């Protein structure tokens, strides 16, 4: 697949995605709301995240450890007249962040379960130290001097080690539970945008781009190994794409990608006309025809190891059995015609689904039947993601800075 230079340093490091040379190097780099009282929260601010190929001040910033600092707290009341009915299982956490911010990911430090981080668009990053009730902004002040407006896509912790990836290409690493973050420079020639990262062990992580590149590191990000031999485009434009509807001359990207607990991936093509899977040890992504007539919105893993599948327009399907398969059965849901966007499992039997216009659905029998939390209907936001940290800690992330916290 050729070689790319990953840093702007004078020492050139290459990646060759052939089977014989798959390394590339980088530089060092509750309680329910009784009486519906407003909750005061804090807003987000920016990271310092630029990389350029010229030897400029920006490059110097990128190659140094960037310490994050807590910005002043700004308390904002809930707008007058904006009171909403209390949710039966969730409470809304009001965040005074800019209108239009989409929340993208959330993670907590395993060694300090009350300490977590919330990511979003417009360089949004917030920190909590009380389990998610109060949030404070984190920033790198010199980020305001850069021309980029970063979208922080994914965050993951293992022990006190944590990783953040975003777009344009940015990778941050912490070894002290998020007290400070080190910038690890990456090349703009990295295939695709980094959309997901998973902390897998001591100094180890796995990251994925929206073009299907998967890289792993075991030395704190100094070197990365390609886990697949080529991008999805290259795979689909060879004979492996035969019989896959919409795969011929494919040049798109992933719409969504989700990882199972044992390291398997399922991804949906940008147009939703087919999906792909990958298991550790496979040299290529495996494409699959969709088993339903409507285009796929999102796919992910059930708690029992099976797959769930969402289609555009509000349909929900569950795979037959566990593991990777192309056989699915539709499950009736009351989505009011709005799209369902994500499913998150709290346990093997209980899961929540979220979607457009405040849709929240719950199952307590592994997905066989679903009921709607009608109190969420008045939330004027699309609820994009359901994240359960453990059995008692869960969050729903939406647009316009909407964050819901699970009450249990």
XYZ file of C-alpha atoms in Angstrom:
408
model
C 0.000 0.000 0.000
C 3.051 2.240 -0.126
C 4.933 4.227 2.491
C 3.991 7.360 4.361
C 5.977 9.736 6.501
C 4.364 10.047 9.912
C 6.084 13.023 11.476
C 7.549 16.303 10.463
C 10.935 15.553 11.968
C 14.104 15.340 9.982
C 14.261 11.622 10.774
C 11.858 9.990 8.338
C 9.833 6.979 9.533
C 7.877 4.919 7.027
C 4.924 2.575 7.029
C 4.739 -0.243 4.548
C 1.472 -2.151 4.706
C 2.796 -5.221 2.937
C 2.892 -8.456 4.987
C 6.668 -8.207 5.384
C 6.871 -4.656 6.609
C 3.927 -3.421 8.607
C 5.535 -1.021 11.036
C 5.524 2.708 11.083
C 7.087 4.953 13.677
C 6.022 8.203 15.211
C 7.959 10.739 17.202
C 7.683 10.696 21.081
C 5.874 12.122 21.552
C -30.418 11.399 41.940
C -31.474 10.760 42.263
C -34.336 11.991 40.122
C -34.790 15.706 39.675
C -37.338 16.271 42.418
C -38.771 19.793 42.010
C -37.048 19.977 38.620
C -34.291 22.199 39.865
C -31.754 23.412 37.309
C -28.319 21.805 37.484
C -25.270 23.996 37.074
C -22.548 22.675 34.795
C -19.401 23.878 33.088
C -18.464 24.405 29.471
C -15.681 23.205 27.219
C -12.753 24.805 25.522
C -9.935 24.002 23.167
C -6.948 21.718 22.761
C -3.662 22.723 21.206
C -3.429 20.269 18.377
C -1.776 21.432 15.173
C 0.738 19.472 13.040
C 2.413 20.900 9.999
C 5.243 19.609 7.868
C 7.248 22.836 8.064
C 9.587 23.485 10.972
C 7.418 26.138 12.616
C 6.294 26.978 16.072
C 3.291 24.725 15.513
C 5.605 21.779 14.975
C 7.419 22.648 18.185
C 4.117 22.660 20.063
C 3.115 19.332 18.537
C 6.363 17.645 19.615
C 6.206 18.723 23.225
C 4.091 17.347 26.011
C 0.991 19.480 26.232
C -0.307 19.843 29.754
C -4.021 20.322 30.107
C -5.252 22.967 32.476
C -8.602 23.491 34.098
C -10.292 26.619 32.774
C -12.495 28.825 34.962
C -15.884 27.331 35.696
C -18.819 29.084 34.107
C -22.143 28.278 35.757
C -25.203 28.689 33.610
C -28.788 28.188 34.622
C -31.267 26.192 32.606
C -33.029 28.651 30.257
C -36.331 29.975 31.574
C -39.271 28.028 30.278
C -37.065 25.100 29.256
C -38.043 22.784 32.121
C -38.671 19.215 31.031
C -40.490 16.301 32.661
C -38.271 14.151 34.856
C -37.237 10.951 33.107
C -38.124 7.666 34.722
C -34.605 6.198 34.550
C -32.446 9.147 33.485
C -31.671 12.705 34.479
C -30.461 15.436 32.205
C -27.144 17.060 33.045
C -27.097 20.633 31.747
C -23.804 21.690 30.183
C -23.287 25.367 29.265
C -21.372 24.540 26.092
C -21.825 26.260 22.763
C -25.105 25.567 20.943
C -24.610 22.990 18.233
C -21.929 20.932 19.999
C -22.379 17.199 19.417
C -21.172 14.971 22.254
C -19.183 12.044 20.844
C -17.642 9.867 23.553
C -17.218 9.448 27.291
C -14.850 7.392 29.452
C -13.854 7.032 33.103
C -10.511 6.218 34.725
C -10.699 2.616 36.042
C -8.347 3.390 38.921
C -10.578 6.356 39.889
C -14.159 5.477 38.849
C -15.566 8.941 39.651
C -13.049 10.623 37.340
C -14.091 10.856 33.706
C -13.858 12.799 30.456
C -16.494 13.838 27.911
C -15.595 14.629 24.284
C -17.350 16.402 21.443
C -17.145 18.601 18.392
C -15.748 22.157 18.405
C -12.753 21.083 20.488
C -14.994 20.119 23.383
C -13.538 18.223 26.327
C -14.994 18.221 29.824
C -13.828 16.541 33.025
C -15.744 15.234 36.035
C -14.499 14.029 39.398
C -17.854 13.122 40.944
C -19.121 10.448 38.583
C -20.693 12.784 36.043
C -22.796 15.219 38.081
C -20.531 18.248 37.636
C -18.307 18.823 34.598
C -15.361 21.175 34.204
C -13.595 22.356 31.022
C -10.102 21.191 30.093
C -7.923 22.876 27.503
C -4.490 23.540 26.065
C -4.419 27.350 25.888
C -2.171 27.535 22.823
C -4.812 25.617 20.825
C -6.545 28.919 20.209
C -3.546 29.975 18.149
C -4.060 27.097 15.714
C -6.285 27.186 12.658
C -7.897 23.799 13.289
C -11.257 23.169 14.925
C -10.793 19.693 16.345
C -13.455 17.037 16.646
C -12.513 14.646 19.457
C -13.966 11.314 18.359
C -12.903 8.674 20.870
C -11.379 8.192 24.326
C -10.331 5.046 26.192
C -8.664 4.227 29.517
C -6.995 1.171 31.013
C -5.733 1.735 34.521
C -4.325 5.260 34.597
C -3.347 5.164 30.931
C -5.639 6.937 28.488
C -5.843 7.822 24.800
C -7.782 10.404 22.775
C -8.056 10.588 18.978
C -9.689 13.219 16.811
C -10.007 14.946 13.474
C -7.892 16.455 11.932
C -5.344 13.821 12.918
C -4.530 14.161 16.599
C -3.472 11.598 19.195
C -3.131 12.345 22.916
C -1.788 10.039 25.634
C -1.822 10.189 29.431
C -0.159 7.912 31.964
C -1.411 9.681 35.101
C -5.173 9.375 34.811
C -5.613 12.514 32.730
C -3.731 14.994 34.905
C -1.470 15.710 31.927
C -1.588 14.720 28.271
C 1.234 14.155 25.797
C 0.781 14.949 22.118
C 1.970 12.153 19.795
C 2.514 13.581 16.291
C 0.927 11.799 13.334
C 1.164 12.387 9.616
C -1.645 13.860 7.563
C -0.932 10.965 5.167
C -2.456 8.494 7.613
C -5.184 6.735 5.572
C -8.482 8.241 6.672
C -9.550 9.998 9.845
C -9.055 8.387 13.246
C -12.496 7.529 14.570
C -11.862 5.014 17.349
C -9.218 4.050 19.887
C -9.126 1.313 22.525
C -6.642 1.023 25.382
C -5.684 -2.659 25.360
C -2.897 -3.005 27.931
C 0.122 -1.366 29.485
C 1.388 1.222 26.985
C -0.787 -0.527 24.389
C -3.690 0.617 22.243
C -5.562 -0.128 19.034
C -6.863 2.612 16.749
C -9.072 2.570 13.652
C -9.566 5.034 10.797
C -12.721 5.526 8.765
C -10.996 3.929 5.756
C -10.492 0.674 7.637
C -6.858 0.999 8.696
C -6.229 -0.680 12.066
C -3.013 0.017 13.962
C -1.696 -1.310 17.264
C 1.045 -0.082 19.575
C 2.709 -1.695 22.576
C 5.220 1.021 23.433
C 3.143 4.083 24.287
C 2.630 5.102 20.692
C 6.263 5.366 19.627
C 5.710 2.680 16.990
C 2.548 1.325 15.403
C 1.911 -1.930 13.541
C -0.693 -2.304 10.801
C -3.157 -5.067 11.734
C -4.683 -5.226 8.237
C -2.753 -5.335 4.986
C -4.790 -2.729 3.096
C -7.642 -0.277 3.367
C -11.240 -1.291 2.780
C -11.255 0.439 -0.613
C -8.370 -1.702 -1.826
C -9.986 -4.859 -0.489
C -13.370 -4.202 -2.079
C -11.915 -3.225 -5.431
C -10.268 -6.633 -5.753
C -11.995 -9.960 -6.351
C -13.107 -10.161 -2.726
C -15.822 -7.616 -3.543
C -17.533 -10.001 -5.962
C -21.186 -10.419 -5.057
C -21.292 -7.548 -2.568
C -23.937 -5.021 -3.578
C -22.474 -1.525 -3.806
C -18.893 -2.661 -3.217
C -17.562 -2.374 -6.775
C -15.265 0.626 -7.172
C -15.944 1.530 -3.568
C -14.143 4.708 -2.497
C -16.161 5.620 0.579
C -15.565 5.432 4.298
C -17.157 3.910 7.364
C -20.325 5.462 8.661
C -19.951 3.687 12.015
C -17.545 1.179 13.553
C -18.006 -0.796 16.790
C -15.678 -3.135 18.674
C -16.652 -6.190 20.727
C -15.088 -7.030 24.076
C -12.944 -9.720 22.425
C -11.573 -7.417 19.711
C -13.893 -8.078 16.747
C -15.166 -5.159 14.669
C -18.330 -4.487 12.691
C -18.511 -1.427 10.438
C -21.211 0.063 8.204
C -20.355 1.554 4.807
C -20.935 5.274 4.384
C -23.990 4.694 2.204
C -25.359 1.947 4.415
C -25.705 -0.562 1.575
C -23.440 -3.242 3.115
C -21.393 -3.912 6.216
C -17.959 -5.307 7.043
C -16.458 -7.366 9.836
C -12.930 -8.037 11.053
C -11.534 -10.477 13.605
C -8.021 -10.422 15.106
C -5.604 -12.228 12.825
C -7.522 -11.651 9.600
C -5.485 -9.834 6.908
C -8.499 -8.068 5.397
C -11.944 -6.777 6.280
C -14.742 -9.162 5.261
C -17.684 -7.523 3.407
C -21.285 -8.703 3.839
C -24.497 -8.003 1.952
C -27.181 -6.476 4.110
C -30.013 -8.874 4.841
C -32.683 -6.154 4.891
C -34.148 -3.938 2.179
C -33.542 -0.601 3.891
C -30.089 0.892 4.256
C -28.183 0.264 7.457
C -27.856 3.072 9.996
C -25.634 1.417 12.599
C -24.515 -1.983 13.867
C -22.972 -3.218 17.089
C -22.501 -6.104 19.499
C -24.988 -7.507 21.970
C -23.944 -8.560 25.447
C -24.260 -12.223 24.418
C -21.868 -11.783 21.469
C -24.515 -11.470 18.767
C -25.145 -8.452 16.534
C -27.799 -5.762 16.514
C -28.615 -3.831 13.344
C -30.460 -0.526 12.892
C -31.924 0.597 9.568
C -32.814 4.073 8.407
C -36.375 4.918 9.308
C -36.434 3.275 12.716
C -36.131 -0.497 12.256
C -34.232 -2.738 14.681
C -32.939 -6.240 13.891
C -31.128 -8.873 15.953
C -28.869 -11.560 14.525
C -29.776 -15.209 14.922
C -27.465 -16.740 17.477
C -24.107 -15.276 18.401
C -21.027 -14.334 16.406
C -20.832 -12.915 12.887
C -23.721 -13.793 10.598
C -25.880 -12.438 7.775
C -29.153 -13.744 9.248
C -31.260 -11.215 11.159
C -34.778 -11.007 12.554
C -36.752 -7.772 12.921
C -37.938 -6.743 16.376
C -41.023 -4.476 16.687
C -40.205 -1.069 18.197
C -42.184 2.128 18.811
C -39.881 4.699 17.259
C -42.660 7.099 16.134
C -41.078 7.080 12.696
C -37.795 8.571 13.904
C -34.514 6.808 13.280
C -32.900 4.708 15.993
C -29.215 5.597 16.158
C -27.541 3.432 18.813
C -28.006 0.564 21.269
C -26.156 0.149 24.561
C -26.284 -2.921 26.796
C -26.392 -2.510 30.569
C -26.469 -6.265 31.122
C -27.170 -9.402 29.118
C -30.914 -8.787 29.426
C -31.247 -5.009 29.733
C -30.376 -2.560 26.957
C -31.352 0.943 25.878
C -31.750 2.305 22.356
C -31.624 6.003 21.483
C -32.533 7.981 18.413
C -33.890 11.089 16.777
C -36.158 13.558 18.549
C -35.384 12.214 22.008
C -36.302 8.588 21.360
C -35.373 6.270 24.262
C -36.341 2.585 24.231
C -35.690 -0.109 26.823
C -35.601 -3.894 26.780
C -35.347 -6.175 29.803
C -35.461 -9.500 27.956
C -32.405 -9.321 25.737
C -34.113 -7.356 22.957
C -37.225 -9.441 22.307
C -39.538 -6.550 23.243
C -38.949 -2.825 23.706
C -40.862 -0.102 25.562
C -40.527 3.641 25.094
C -39.593 6.068 27.847
C -42.194 8.675 26.883
C -40.788 11.288 29.235
C -37.822 11.609 26.871
C -40.077 12.619 23.972
C -39.860 16.274 25.009
C -36.074 16.396 24.718
C -35.448 18.438 21.591
C -32.312 16.633 20.477
C -31.052 13.637 18.575
C -29.633 11.082 21.003
C -26.680 9.603 19.132
C -24.970 7.273 21.575
C -25.682 5.078 24.625
C -22.673 4.323 26.849
C -22.735 2.084 29.926
C -19.508 2.244 31.909
C -20.778 -0.464 34.267
C -24.114 -1.752 35.582
C -24.814 1.423 37.538
C -23.166 4.122 35.445
C -24.549 5.013 32.027
C -24.883 8.046 29.762
C -26.713 9.069 26.612
C -24.906 11.557 24.357
C -26.719 13.839 21.935
C -26.467 16.973 19.871
C -26.798 20.518 21.233
C -24.822 19.412 24.277
C -27.522 17.064 25.561
C -26.217 14.623 28.175
C -28.409 12.171 30.101
C -27.177 10.263 33.142
C -28.567 6.891 34.193
C -30.274 6.862 37.590
C -30.876 3.134 37.928
